[in-house]
PDB file of C-alpha atoms in Angstrom:
ATOM      1  CA  UNK C   1      34.590  29.607 -81.325  1.00 47.00           C
ATOM      2  CA  UNK C   2      32.464  28.154 -78.515  1.00 53.00           C
ATOM      3  CA  UNK C   3      33.785  30.894 -76.145  1.00 57.00           C
ATOM      4  CA  UNK C   4      32.552  33.439 -78.491  1.00 47.00           C
ATOM      5  CA  UNK C   5      29.264  31.655 -78.486  1.00 53.00           C
ATOM      6  CA  UNK C   6      28.950  31.453 -74.911  1.00 54.00           C
ATOM      7  CA  UNK C   7      29.632  34.985 -74.627  1.00 55.00           C
ATOM      8  CA  UNK C   8      27.085  35.890 -76.919  1.00 49.00           C
ATOM      9  CA  UNK C   9      24.541  33.462 -75.347  1.00 77.00           C
ATOM     10  CA  UNK C  10      25.307  35.093 -72.042  1.00 79.00           C
ATOM     11  CA  UNK C  11      24.692  38.570 -73.421  1.00 81.00           C
ATOM     12  CA  UNK C  12      21.584  37.554 -74.559  1.00 82.00           C
ATOM     13  CA  UNK C  13      20.458  36.068 -71.378  1.00 82.00           C
ATOM     14  CA  UNK C  14      21.562  39.297 -69.649  1.00 84.00           C
ATOM     15  CA  UNK C  15      19.855  41.392 -72.258  1.00 84.00           C
ATOM     16  CA  UNK C  16      16.515  39.511 -72.125  1.00 82.00           C
ATOM     17  CA  UNK C  17      16.531  39.876 -68.251  1.00 82.00           C
ATOM     18  CA  UNK C  18      17.357  43.508 -68.393  1.00 86.00           C
ATOM     19  CA  UNK C  19      14.414  43.913 -70.940  1.00 86.00           C
ATOM     20  CA  UNK C  20      12.079  42.280 -68.551  1.00 84.00           C
ATOM     21  CA  UNK C  21      13.214  43.561 -65.495  1.00 87.00           C
ATOM     22  CA  UNK C  22       9.925  45.290 -64.793  1.00 91.00           C
ATOM     23  CA  UNK C  23       8.109  42.039 -65.042  1.00 89.00           C
ATOM     24  CA  UNK C  24      10.363  40.214 -62.662  1.00 89.00           C
ATOM     25  CA  UNK C  25      10.088  43.095 -60.351  1.00 91.00           C
ATOM     26  CA  UNK C  26       6.468  43.285 -60.317  1.00 92.00           C
ATOM     27  CA  UNK C  27       6.111  39.505 -59.813  1.00 91.00           C
ATOM     28  CA  UNK C  28       8.375  39.590 -56.886  1.00 91.00           C
ATOM     29  CA  UNK C  29       6.480  42.463 -55.428  1.00 92.00           C
ATOM     30  CA  UNK C  30       3.136  40.714 -55.939  1.00 93.00           C
ATOM     31  CA  UNK C  31       4.625  37.385 -54.212  1.00 91.00           C
ATOM     32  CA  UNK C  32       5.921  39.699 -51.478  1.00 90.00           C
ATOM     33  CA  UNK C  33       2.685  41.204 -50.849  1.00 93.00           C
ATOM     34  CA  UNK C  34       0.730  37.996 -50.749  1.00 91.00           C
ATOM     35  CA  UNK C  35       3.370  36.367 -48.330  1.00 89.00           C
ATOM     36  CA  UNK C  36       3.021  39.742 -46.215  1.00 89.00           C
ATOM     37  CA  UNK C  37      -0.877  39.534 -46.365  1.00 91.00           C
ATOM     38  CA  UNK C  38      -0.751  35.837 -45.091  1.00 85.00           C
ATOM     39  CA  UNK C  39       1.875  36.231 -42.391  1.00 84.00           C
ATOM     40  CA  UNK C  40       0.840  39.468 -40.833  1.00 86.00           C
ATOM     41  CA  UNK C  41      -3.012  39.314 -41.380  1.00 85.00           C
ATOM     42  CA  UNK C  42      -4.493  35.934 -42.371  1.00 88.00           C
ATOM     43  CA  UNK C  43      -2.596  33.477 -40.573  1.00 84.00           C
ATOM     44  CA  UNK C  44      -3.328  32.880 -36.764  1.00 88.00           C
ATOM     45  CA  UNK C  45      -0.161  33.002 -34.490  1.00 91.00           C
ATOM     46  CA  UNK C  46       0.735  29.584 -33.242  1.00 93.00           C
ATOM     47  CA  UNK C  47       2.252  29.220 -29.698  1.00 94.00           C
ATOM     48  CA  UNK C  48       3.652  26.548 -27.825  1.00 95.00           C
ATOM     49  CA  UNK C  49       3.327  25.563 -24.214  1.00 95.00           C
ATOM     50  CA  UNK C  50       5.459  23.294 -22.224  1.00 95.00           C
ATOM     51  CA  UNK C  51       5.450  21.566 -18.681  1.00 95.00           C
ATOM     52  CA  UNK C  52       7.948  19.446 -17.138  1.00 95.00           C
ATOM     53  CA  UNK C  53       7.131  16.721 -14.424  1.00 94.00           C
ATOM     54  CA  UNK C  54       9.463  14.326 -12.581  1.00 92.00           C
ATOM     55  CA  UNK C  55       8.794  10.901 -11.061  1.00 87.00           C
ATOM     56  CA  UNK C  56      11.260   9.604  -8.404  1.00 85.00           C
ATOM     57  CA  UNK C  57      11.069   6.686  -5.789  1.00 83.00           C
ATOM     58  CA  UNK C  58       9.339   7.422  -2.224  1.00 82.00           C
ATOM     59  CA  UNK C  59      11.842   6.877   0.668  1.00 80.00           C
ATOM     60  CA  UNK C  60       9.067   6.047   3.012  1.00 82.00           C
ATOM     61  CA  UNK C  61       7.795   2.996   0.948  1.00 85.00           C
ATOM     62  CA  UNK C  62       8.783  -0.491   2.372  1.00 86.00           C
ATOM     63  CA  UNK C  63      11.324  -2.219   0.183  1.00 85.00           C
ATOM     64  CA  UNK C  64       9.187  -5.034  -0.567  1.00 83.00           C
ATOM     65  CA  UNK C  65       6.357  -2.585  -2.201  1.00 86.00           C
ATOM     66  CA  UNK C  66       8.685  -0.542  -4.229  1.00 86.00           C
ATOM     67  CA  UNK C  67       8.962  -2.791  -7.173  1.00 86.00           C
ATOM     68  CA  UNK C  68       5.056  -2.544  -7.430  1.00 86.00           C
ATOM     69  CA  UNK C  69       5.126   1.371  -7.229  1.00 87.00           C
ATOM     70  CA  UNK C  70       8.079   1.513  -9.581  1.00 86.00           C
ATOM     71  CA  UNK C  71       6.146  -0.477 -12.025  1.00 88.00           C
ATOM     72  CA  UNK C  72       3.108   1.596 -11.981  1.00 87.00           C
ATOM     73  CA  UNK C  73       5.022   4.949 -12.105  1.00 87.00           C
ATOM     74  CA  UNK C  74       7.286   4.192 -15.146  1.00 89.00           C
ATOM     75  CA  UNK C  75       7.421   7.029 -17.531  1.00 90.00           C
ATOM     76  CA  UNK C  76       6.167   4.813 -20.399  1.00 91.00           C
ATOM     77  CA  UNK C  77       3.093   4.199 -18.135  1.00 92.00           C
ATOM     78  CA  UNK C  78       2.631   7.812 -17.428  1.00 92.00           C
ATOM     79  CA  UNK C  79       2.560   8.503 -21.301  1.00 94.00           C
ATOM     80  CA  UNK C  80       0.095   5.799 -21.866  1.00 95.00           C
ATOM     81  CA  UNK C  81      -2.185   7.016 -19.208  1.00 95.00           C
ATOM     82  CA  UNK C  82      -2.051  10.513 -20.436  1.00 96.00           C
ATOM     83  CA  UNK C  83      -2.819   9.514 -24.066  1.00 95.00           C
ATOM     84  CA  UNK C  84      -5.663   6.967 -22.942  1.00 96.00           C
ATOM     85  CA  UNK C  85      -9.382   7.822 -24.069  1.00 96.00           C
ATOM     86  CA  UNK C  86     -10.508   7.973 -20.445  1.00 95.00           C
ATOM     87  CA  UNK C  87      -8.044  10.648 -19.450  1.00 96.00           C
ATOM     88  CA  UNK C  88      -8.427  12.631 -22.621  1.00 96.00           C
ATOM     89  CA  UNK C  89     -12.353  12.613 -22.313  1.00 96.00           C
ATOM     90  CA  UNK C  90     -12.132  14.095 -18.997  1.00 96.00           C
ATOM     91  CA  UNK C  91      -9.659  16.756 -20.162  1.00 96.00           C
ATOM     92  CA  UNK C  92     -12.071  17.547 -23.146  1.00 96.00           C
ATOM     93  CA  UNK C  93     -15.121  17.843 -20.822  1.00 96.00           C
ATOM     94  CA  UNK C  94     -13.118  19.746 -18.102  1.00 95.00           C
ATOM     95  CA  UNK C  95     -11.983  22.298 -20.722  1.00 95.00           C
ATOM     96  CA  UNK C  96     -15.224  22.313 -22.539  1.00 95.00           C
ATOM     97  CA  UNK C  97     -13.235  21.723 -25.851  1.00 94.00           C
ATOM     98  CA  UNK C  98     -14.836  21.119 -29.239  1.00 93.00           C
ATOM     99  CA  UNK C  99     -12.465  18.457 -30.352  1.00 93.00           C
ATOM    100  CA  UNK C 100     -12.124  14.683 -30.549  1.00 95.00           C
ATOM    101  CA  UNK C 101      -9.814  12.285 -28.509  1.00 96.00           C
ATOM    102  CA  UNK C 102      -7.817  11.539 -31.447  1.00 95.00           C
ATOM    103  CA  UNK C 103      -7.343  14.852 -32.196  1.00 94.00           C
ATOM    104  CA  UNK C 104      -6.235  15.760 -28.792  1.00 95.00           C
ATOM    105  CA  UNK C 105      -3.817  12.512 -28.753  1.00 94.00           C
ATOM    106  CA  UNK C 106      -1.937  13.773 -31.801  1.00 94.00           C
ATOM    107  CA  UNK C 107      -1.929  17.464 -30.567  1.00 93.00           C
ATOM    108  CA  UNK C 108      -0.230  16.577 -26.844  1.00 95.00           C
ATOM    109  CA  UNK C 109       3.351  15.800 -27.253  1.00 95.00           C
ATOM    110  CA  UNK C 110       5.186  13.790 -24.748  1.00 95.00           C
ATOM    111  CA  UNK C 111       9.040  13.362 -24.436  1.00 93.00           C
ATOM    112  CA  UNK C 112      10.221  10.701 -22.204  1.00 91.00           C
ATOM    113  CA  UNK C 113      13.662  10.701 -20.572  1.00 85.00           C
ATOM    114  CA  UNK C 114      16.470   8.942 -22.391  1.00 75.00           C
ATOM    115  CA  UNK C 115      17.531   7.014 -19.651  1.00 62.00           C
ATOM    116  CA  UNK C 116      14.389   5.378 -17.674  1.00 48.00           C
ATOM    117  CA  UNK C 117      16.776   3.848 -15.162  1.00 50.00           C
ATOM    118  CA  UNK C 118      17.634   7.102 -13.646  1.00 49.00           C
ATOM    119  CA  UNK C 119      15.936   7.506  -9.960  1.00 49.00           C
ATOM    120  CA  UNK C 120      14.551  11.008 -11.348  1.00 54.00           C
ATOM    121  CA  UNK C 121      12.924  10.911 -14.615  1.00 74.00           C
ATOM    122  CA  UNK C 122      11.876  14.260 -16.145  1.00 89.00           C
ATOM    123  CA  UNK C 123       8.958  13.916 -18.481  1.00 93.00           C
ATOM    124  CA  UNK C 124       8.153  16.902 -21.012  1.00 95.00           C
ATOM    125  CA  UNK C 125       4.594  17.607 -22.212  1.00 96.00           C
ATOM    126  CA  UNK C 126       4.006  20.185 -24.660  1.00 96.00           C
ATOM    127  CA  UNK C 127       1.249  21.237 -27.125  1.00 96.00           C
ATOM    128  CA  UNK C 128       0.861  23.917 -29.917  1.00 94.00           C
ATOM    129  CA  UNK C 129      -2.304  25.957 -30.576  1.00 93.00           C
ATOM    130  CA  UNK C 130      -3.751  29.413 -31.245  1.00 92.00           C
ATOM    131  CA  UNK C 131      -5.076  30.111 -27.899  1.00 94.00           C
ATOM    132  CA  UNK C 132      -2.323  30.825 -25.219  1.00 93.00           C
ATOM    133  CA  UNK C 133      -4.783  30.185 -22.216  1.00 94.00           C
ATOM    134  CA  UNK C 134      -6.269  27.119 -23.694  1.00 95.00           C
ATOM    135  CA  UNK C 135      -3.000  25.508 -24.272  1.00 96.00           C
ATOM    136  CA  UNK C 136      -1.977  26.156 -20.433  1.00 95.00           C
ATOM    137  CA  UNK C 137      -5.269  24.851 -19.386  1.00 95.00           C
ATOM    138  CA  UNK C 138      -5.300  21.685 -21.401  1.00 96.00           C
ATOM    139  CA  UNK C 139      -1.582  21.032 -20.258  1.00 96.00           C
ATOM    140  CA  UNK C 140      -2.382  21.569 -16.575  1.00 95.00           C
ATOM    141  CA  UNK C 141      -5.721  19.453 -17.005  1.00 96.00           C
ATOM    142  CA  UNK C 142      -3.801  16.590 -18.488  1.00 96.00           C
ATOM    143  CA  UNK C 143      -1.231  16.430 -16.138  1.00 95.00           C
ATOM    144  CA  UNK C 144      -3.415  16.583 -12.899  1.00 94.00           C
ATOM    145  CA  UNK C 145      -5.817  14.089 -14.507  1.00 95.00           C
ATOM    146  CA  UNK C 146      -3.211  11.553 -15.434  1.00 95.00           C
ATOM    147  CA  UNK C 147      -1.569  11.849 -11.857  1.00 93.00           C
ATOM    148  CA  UNK C 148      -5.081  10.987 -10.506  1.00 93.00           C
ATOM    149  CA  UNK C 149      -5.701   8.145 -12.783  1.00 94.00           C
ATOM    150  CA  UNK C 150      -2.345   6.489 -11.838  1.00 93.00           C
ATOM    151  CA  UNK C 151      -2.933   7.165  -8.204  1.00 92.00           C
ATOM    152  CA  UNK C 152      -6.206   5.232  -8.548  1.00 92.00           C
ATOM    153  CA  UNK C 153      -4.469   2.318 -10.239  1.00 91.00           C
ATOM    154  CA  UNK C 154      -1.829   2.140  -7.521  1.00 91.00           C
ATOM    155  CA  UNK C 155      -4.636   2.302  -4.946  1.00 91.00           C
ATOM    156  CA  UNK C 156      -6.341  -0.699  -6.662  1.00 91.00           C
ATOM    157  CA  UNK C 157      -3.317  -2.634  -6.972  1.00 90.00           C
ATOM    158  CA  UNK C 158      -2.291  -2.143  -3.275  1.00 91.00           C
ATOM    159  CA  UNK C 159      -5.764  -2.873  -2.041  1.00 91.00           C
ATOM    160  CA  UNK C 160      -5.727  -6.212  -4.220  1.00 93.00           C
ATOM    161  CA  UNK C 161      -2.495  -7.148  -2.587  1.00 91.00           C
ATOM    162  CA  UNK C 162      -3.636  -6.383   0.812  1.00 92.00           C
ATOM    163  CA  UNK C 163      -6.974  -8.654   0.284  1.00 94.00           C
ATOM    164  CA  UNK C 164      -4.403 -11.425  -1.368  1.00 94.00           C
ATOM    165  CA  UNK C 165      -2.108 -11.426   1.700  1.00 93.00           C
ATOM    166  CA  UNK C 166      -5.252 -11.531   4.205  1.00 92.00           C
ATOM    167  CA  UNK C 167      -6.472 -14.418   2.399  1.00 95.00           C
ATOM    168  CA  UNK C 168      -3.131 -16.203   2.493  1.00 94.00           C
ATOM    169  CA  UNK C 169      -2.919 -15.374   6.255  1.00 91.00           C
ATOM    170  CA  UNK C 170      -6.563 -16.573   6.956  1.00 91.00           C
ATOM    171  CA  UNK C 171      -5.420 -19.920   5.191  1.00 94.00           C
ATOM    172  CA  UNK C 172      -2.108 -20.383   7.152  1.00 91.00           C
ATOM    173  CA  UNK C 173      -3.738 -19.597  10.333  1.00 88.00           C
ATOM    174  CA  UNK C 174      -6.384 -22.671   9.717  1.00 91.00           C
ATOM    175  CA  UNK C 175      -3.535 -24.651   9.023  1.00 92.00           C
ATOM    176  CA  UNK C 176      -1.654 -23.581  11.980  1.00 88.00           C
ATOM    177  CA  UNK C 177      -4.744 -24.292  14.380  1.00 87.00           C
ATOM    178  CA  UNK C 178      -5.154 -27.738  12.896  1.00 89.00           C
ATOM    179  CA  UNK C 179      -1.593 -28.565  13.465  1.00 86.00           C
ATOM    180  CA  UNK C 180      -1.566 -27.290  17.049  1.00 84.00           C
ATOM    181  CA  UNK C 181      -4.665 -29.142  17.966  1.00 86.00           C
ATOM    182  CA  UNK C 182      -2.928 -32.412  16.313  1.00 84.00           C
ATOM    183  CA  UNK C 183       0.003 -31.737  18.556  1.00 78.00           C
ATOM    184  CA  UNK C 184      -2.018 -31.246  21.639  1.00 79.00           C
ATOM    185  CA  UNK C 185      -4.158 -34.235  21.080  1.00 79.00           C
ATOM    186  CA  UNK C 186      -1.089 -36.507  20.754  1.00 75.00           C
ATOM    187  CA  UNK C 187       0.579 -34.783  24.008  1.00 69.00           C
ATOM    188  CA  UNK C 188      -2.754 -35.519  25.808  1.00 67.00           C
ATOM    189  CA  UNK C 189      -2.141 -39.303  25.304  1.00 66.00           C
ATOM    190  CA  UNK C 190       1.396 -39.041  26.325  1.00 65.00           C
ATOM    191  CA  UNK C 191       0.687 -36.814  29.366  1.00 63.00           C
ATOM    192  CA  UNK C 192       2.879 -33.986  27.611  1.00 69.00           C
ATOM    193  CA  UNK C 193       1.891 -30.258  28.214  1.00 63.00           C
ATOM    194  CA  UNK C 194      -0.049 -28.217  25.540  1.00 62.00           C
ATOM    195  CA  UNK C 195       1.705 -26.256  23.118  1.00 69.00           C
ATOM    196  CA  UNK C 196       0.569 -22.645  23.715  1.00 59.00           C
ATOM    197  CA  UNK C 197       0.149 -20.248  20.663  1.00 59.00           C
ATOM    198  CA  UNK C 198      -0.346 -16.424  20.802  1.00 55.00           C
ATOM    199  CA  UNK C 199       0.150 -13.651  18.672  1.00 59.00           C
ATOM    200  CA  UNK C 200       2.190 -10.548  19.250  1.00 52.00           C
ATOM    201  CA  UNK C 201      -0.040  -7.319  18.752  1.00 46.00           C
ATOM    202  CA  UNK C 202       2.693  -4.906  17.723  1.00 42.00           C
ATOM    203  CA  UNK C 203       1.033  -4.717  14.366  1.00 46.00           C
ATOM    204  CA  UNK C 204      -2.572  -5.147  12.915  1.00 49.00           C
ATOM    205  CA  UNK C 205      -2.802  -8.866  13.542  1.00 53.00           C
ATOM    206  CA  UNK C 206       0.762  -9.714  14.908  1.00 66.00           C
ATOM    207  CA  UNK C 207       2.778 -12.658  14.304  1.00 69.00           C
ATOM    208  CA  UNK C 208       2.508 -16.080  15.746  1.00 69.00           C
ATOM    209  CA  UNK C 209       4.911 -17.131  18.547  1.00 65.00           C
ATOM    210  CA  UNK C 210       4.803 -20.465  20.212  1.00 65.00           C
ATOM    211  CA  UNK C 211       5.572 -20.995  24.170  1.00 59.00           C
ATOM    212  CA  UNK C 212       7.719 -23.988  24.102  1.00 60.00           C
ATOM    213  CA  UNK C 213       8.658 -24.510  27.867  1.00 55.00           C
ATOM    214  CA  UNK C 214      11.652 -26.527  29.116  1.00 60.00           C
ATOM    215  CA  UNK C 215       9.592 -29.207  30.619  1.00 60.00           C
ATOM    216  CA  UNK C 216       7.820 -29.714  27.314  1.00 63.00           C
ATOM    217  CA  UNK C 217      11.193 -29.996  25.495  1.00 61.00           C
ATOM    218  CA  UNK C 218      12.182 -32.679  28.205  1.00 65.00           C
ATOM    219  CA  UNK C 219       9.026 -34.480  28.044  1.00 62.00           C
ATOM    220  CA  UNK C 220       9.443 -34.944  24.136  1.00 63.00           C
ATOM    221  CA  UNK C 221      13.199 -35.854  24.349  1.00 66.00           C
ATOM    222  CA  UNK C 222      12.092 -38.758  27.002  1.00 64.00           C
ATOM    223  CA  UNK C 223       9.780 -40.139  24.371  1.00 64.00           C
ATOM    224  CA  UNK C 224      10.536 -43.491  22.474  1.00 67.00           C
ATOM    225  CA  UNK C 225      12.023 -42.974  19.197  1.00 72.00           C
ATOM    226  CA  UNK C 226       9.136 -43.395  16.870  1.00 73.00           C
ATOM    227  CA  UNK C 227       6.841 -41.191  19.054  1.00 71.00           C
ATOM    228  CA  UNK C 228       9.593 -38.439  19.005  1.00 70.00           C
ATOM    229  CA  UNK C 229      10.143 -38.528  15.271  1.00 76.00           C
ATOM    230  CA  UNK C 230       6.315 -38.209  15.051  1.00 78.00           C
ATOM    231  CA  UNK C 231       6.541 -35.003  17.385  1.00 75.00           C
ATOM    232  CA  UNK C 232       9.573 -33.670  15.508  1.00 78.00           C
ATOM    233  CA  UNK C 233       7.575 -33.937  12.068  1.00 85.00           C
ATOM    234  CA  UNK C 234       4.652 -31.990  13.645  1.00 82.00           C
ATOM    235  CA  UNK C 235       6.910 -29.576  15.163  1.00 80.00           C
ATOM    236  CA  UNK C 236       8.710 -28.660  11.775  1.00 85.00           C
ATOM    237  CA  UNK C 237       5.330 -28.508   9.949  1.00 88.00           C
ATOM    238  CA  UNK C 238       4.080 -26.181  12.659  1.00 85.00           C
ATOM    239  CA  UNK C 239       7.422 -24.037  12.517  1.00 85.00           C
ATOM    240  CA  UNK C 240       7.001 -23.882   8.544  1.00 91.00           C
ATOM    241  CA  UNK C 241       3.501 -22.761   8.575  1.00 90.00           C
ATOM    242  CA  UNK C 242       4.287 -20.286  11.369  1.00 88.00           C
ATOM    243  CA  UNK C 243       7.076 -18.831   9.239  1.00 90.00           C
ATOM    244  CA  UNK C 244       4.889 -18.612   6.332  1.00 92.00           C
ATOM    245  CA  UNK C 245       2.015 -16.826   8.163  1.00 91.00           C
ATOM    246  CA  UNK C 246       4.510 -14.326   9.581  1.00 89.00           C
ATOM    247  CA  UNK C 247       6.088 -13.778   6.081  1.00 91.00           C
ATOM    248  CA  UNK C 248       2.443 -12.935   4.811  1.00 92.00           C
ATOM    249  CA  UNK C 249       1.687 -10.830   7.858  1.00 90.00           C
ATOM    250  CA  UNK C 250       4.753  -8.878   7.281  1.00 89.00           C
ATOM    251  CA  UNK C 251       3.738  -8.140   3.714  1.00 90.00           C
ATOM    252  CA  UNK C 252       0.303  -7.154   4.485  1.00 90.00           C
ATOM    253  CA  UNK C 253       1.524  -4.703   7.560  1.00 89.00           C
ATOM    254  CA  UNK C 254       4.004  -3.184   4.597  1.00 89.00           C
ATOM    255  CA  UNK C 255       0.865  -2.689   2.317  1.00 90.00           C
ATOM    256  CA  UNK C 256      -1.313  -1.158   4.902  1.00 87.00           C
ATOM    257  CA  UNK C 257       1.278   1.296   5.914  1.00 86.00           C
ATOM    258  CA  UNK C 258       1.597   2.548   2.174  1.00 87.00           C
ATOM    259  CA  UNK C 259      -2.139   2.241   1.392  1.00 81.00           C
ATOM    260  CA  UNK C 260      -2.780   5.530   3.573  1.00 78.00           C
ATOM    261  CA  UNK C 261      -0.083   7.445   1.460  1.00 82.00           C
ATOM    262  CA  UNK C 262      -0.969   9.448  -1.611  1.00 83.00           C
ATOM    263  CA  UNK C 263       1.845   7.904  -3.515  1.00 85.00           C
ATOM    264  CA  UNK C 264       1.497  10.107  -6.732  1.00 85.00           C
ATOM    265  CA  UNK C 265       1.594  13.230  -4.423  1.00 84.00           C
ATOM    266  CA  UNK C 266       5.051  11.850  -2.859  1.00 84.00           C
ATOM    267  CA  UNK C 267       6.588  10.671  -6.078  1.00 87.00           C
ATOM    268  CA  UNK C 268       5.599  13.007  -8.693  1.00 89.00           C
ATOM    269  CA  UNK C 269       6.811  16.780  -8.847  1.00 89.00           C
ATOM    270  CA  UNK C 270       6.011  19.642 -11.355  1.00 87.00           C
ATOM    271  CA  UNK C 271       9.371  20.709 -12.110  1.00 89.00           C
ATOM    272  CA  UNK C 272       8.114  23.689 -14.058  1.00 85.00           C
ATOM    273  CA  UNK C 273       4.711  24.735 -14.433  1.00 86.00           C
ATOM    274  CA  UNK C 274       3.023  25.258 -17.885  1.00 92.00           C
ATOM    275  CA  UNK C 275       4.387  28.164 -19.761  1.00 93.00           C
ATOM    276  CA  UNK C 276       3.436  29.505 -22.973  1.00 94.00           C
ATOM    277  CA  UNK C 277       5.697  32.305 -24.294  1.00 92.00           C
ATOM    278  CA  UNK C 278       4.074  35.326 -25.732  1.00 91.00           C
ATOM    279  CA  UNK C 279       5.982  34.822 -29.080  1.00 89.00           C
ATOM    280  CA  UNK C 280       4.599  32.700 -31.528  1.00 88.00           C
ATOM    281  CA  UNK C 281       6.580  29.794 -33.164  1.00 88.00           C
ATOM    282  CA  UNK C 282       4.350  30.138 -36.336  1.00 86.00           C
ATOM    283  CA  UNK C 283       4.200  31.667 -39.054  1.00 85.00           C
ATOM    284  CA  UNK C 284       7.588  32.500 -39.343  1.00 84.00           C
ATOM    285  CA  UNK C 285       7.334  35.935 -41.103  1.00 82.00           C
ATOM    286  CA  UNK C 286      10.933  36.614 -41.997  1.00 87.00           C
ATOM    287  CA  UNK C 287      10.999  33.222 -43.516  1.00 89.00           C
ATOM    288  CA  UNK C 288       7.972  33.637 -45.478  1.00 87.00           C
ATOM    289  CA  UNK C 289       8.998  36.570 -47.060  1.00 89.00           C
ATOM    290  CA  UNK C 290      12.393  35.553 -47.821  1.00 92.00           C
ATOM    291  CA  UNK C 291      10.744  32.430 -49.535  1.00 93.00           C
ATOM    292  CA  UNK C 292       8.283  34.763 -51.420  1.00 90.00           C
ATOM    293  CA  UNK C 293      11.137  36.898 -52.639  1.00 92.00           C
ATOM    294  CA  UNK C 294      13.048  34.067 -54.100  1.00 94.00           C
ATOM    295  CA  UNK C 295       9.767  32.427 -55.540  1.00 94.00           C
ATOM    296  CA  UNK C 296       8.941  35.852 -56.996  1.00 90.00           C
ATOM    297  CA  UNK C 297      12.198  36.070 -58.668  1.00 93.00           C
ATOM    298  CA  UNK C 298      12.060  32.637 -59.845  1.00 94.00           C
ATOM    299  CA  UNK C 299       8.576  32.856 -61.473  1.00 94.00           C
ATOM    300  CA  UNK C 300       9.471  36.512 -62.793  1.00 89.00           C
ATOM    301  CA  UNK C 301      12.509  35.034 -64.676  1.00 91.00           C
ATOM    302  CA  UNK C 302      10.559  32.143 -66.111  1.00 91.00           C
ATOM    303  CA  UNK C 303       7.938  34.463 -67.412  1.00 91.00           C
ATOM    304  CA  UNK C 304      10.469  36.639 -69.063  1.00 88.00           C
ATOM    305  CA  UNK C 305      12.091  33.818 -70.803  1.00 88.00           C
ATOM    306  CA  UNK C 306       8.705  32.327 -71.721  1.00 89.00           C
ATOM    307  CA  UNK C 307       7.772  35.738 -73.155  1.00 87.00           C
ATOM    308  CA  UNK C 308      10.867  36.000 -75.126  1.00 84.00           C
ATOM    309  CA  UNK C 309      10.421  32.316 -76.396  1.00 84.00           C
ATOM    310  CA  UNK C 310       7.029  33.148 -77.582  1.00 86.00           C
ATOM    311  CA  UNK C 311       8.383  36.352 -79.538  1.00 81.00           C
ATOM    312  CA  UNK C 312      10.891  34.093 -81.096  1.00 75.00           C
ATOM    313  CA  UNK C 313       8.261  31.425 -82.139  1.00 77.00           C
ATOM    314  CA  UNK C 314       6.053  34.297 -83.751  1.00 75.00           C
ATOM    315  CA  UNK C 315       9.100  35.931 -85.636  1.00 72.00           C
ATOM    316  CA  UNK C 316      10.194  32.525 -87.028  1.00 72.00           C
ATOM    317  CA  UNK C 317       6.409  31.882 -88.198  1.00 71.00           C
ATOM    318  CA  UNK C 318       6.254  35.109 -89.772  1.00 67.00           C
ATOM    319  CA  UNK C 319       9.363  34.298 -91.852  1.00 60.00           C
TER     320      UNK C 319
END
């Protein structure tokens, strides 16, 4: 009995749909026309532009300076700098954009490399919009402005380090001068030749070296035990101060050799220039049309059954 009822019910459904086929067809056509009008006429095409840059180590940078360069050229710092208000404000001004910093921040998409420990890290910058030329201009401007901003940060850091090491060299130089004077004053009382200090001029300030003649060494060895210990202490102090001064001098020279370089020009390369395909990514016309057909059919079927239901209700009331 149930199978007979199901067969009757199915026949009723098919019959109802057949009777309302024109309603379904008309509603589907209307939905298709609305979708076509939106997709082909109303909606502006949306394009997506993309550029790729890579940041790598600079072979000519001294090993002692490389950690500072690595820290300031990390992909994460590149992203933070590009999305910073200062950089984006410059981009907005350069391109005469009628937008806000926060809006541009959300519009620029930056994809960092999955493995930041690679010697070469590719960063992808992309943006969507309705104006192909403006997309390309904004991405190019963002990349160049970010590059300049990071370059300024690197130069500021190197200048600070150079000044710091120069200050330390000055302090150690004063200590060395005082210690040598103390040695020579002691030597004058004991008839020992003066310790001669001078600097090699191979670099900007050179490194300290001392002339310790054989006669001077012999004179010190001939002293009594207590006096000899005093000379050995001051000699050790001079040696330690000299080593520290020469260390700072070496660091200072390393930084000086890098400060004249444009680090960002050497460490950052544009892998692919900004490219905006002519084919838009949105709206998806075929997808919109397919969705409109499905929605039209669903709404049409719903209207047909609602219409049949209302007829049945009126028939029941009349009886």
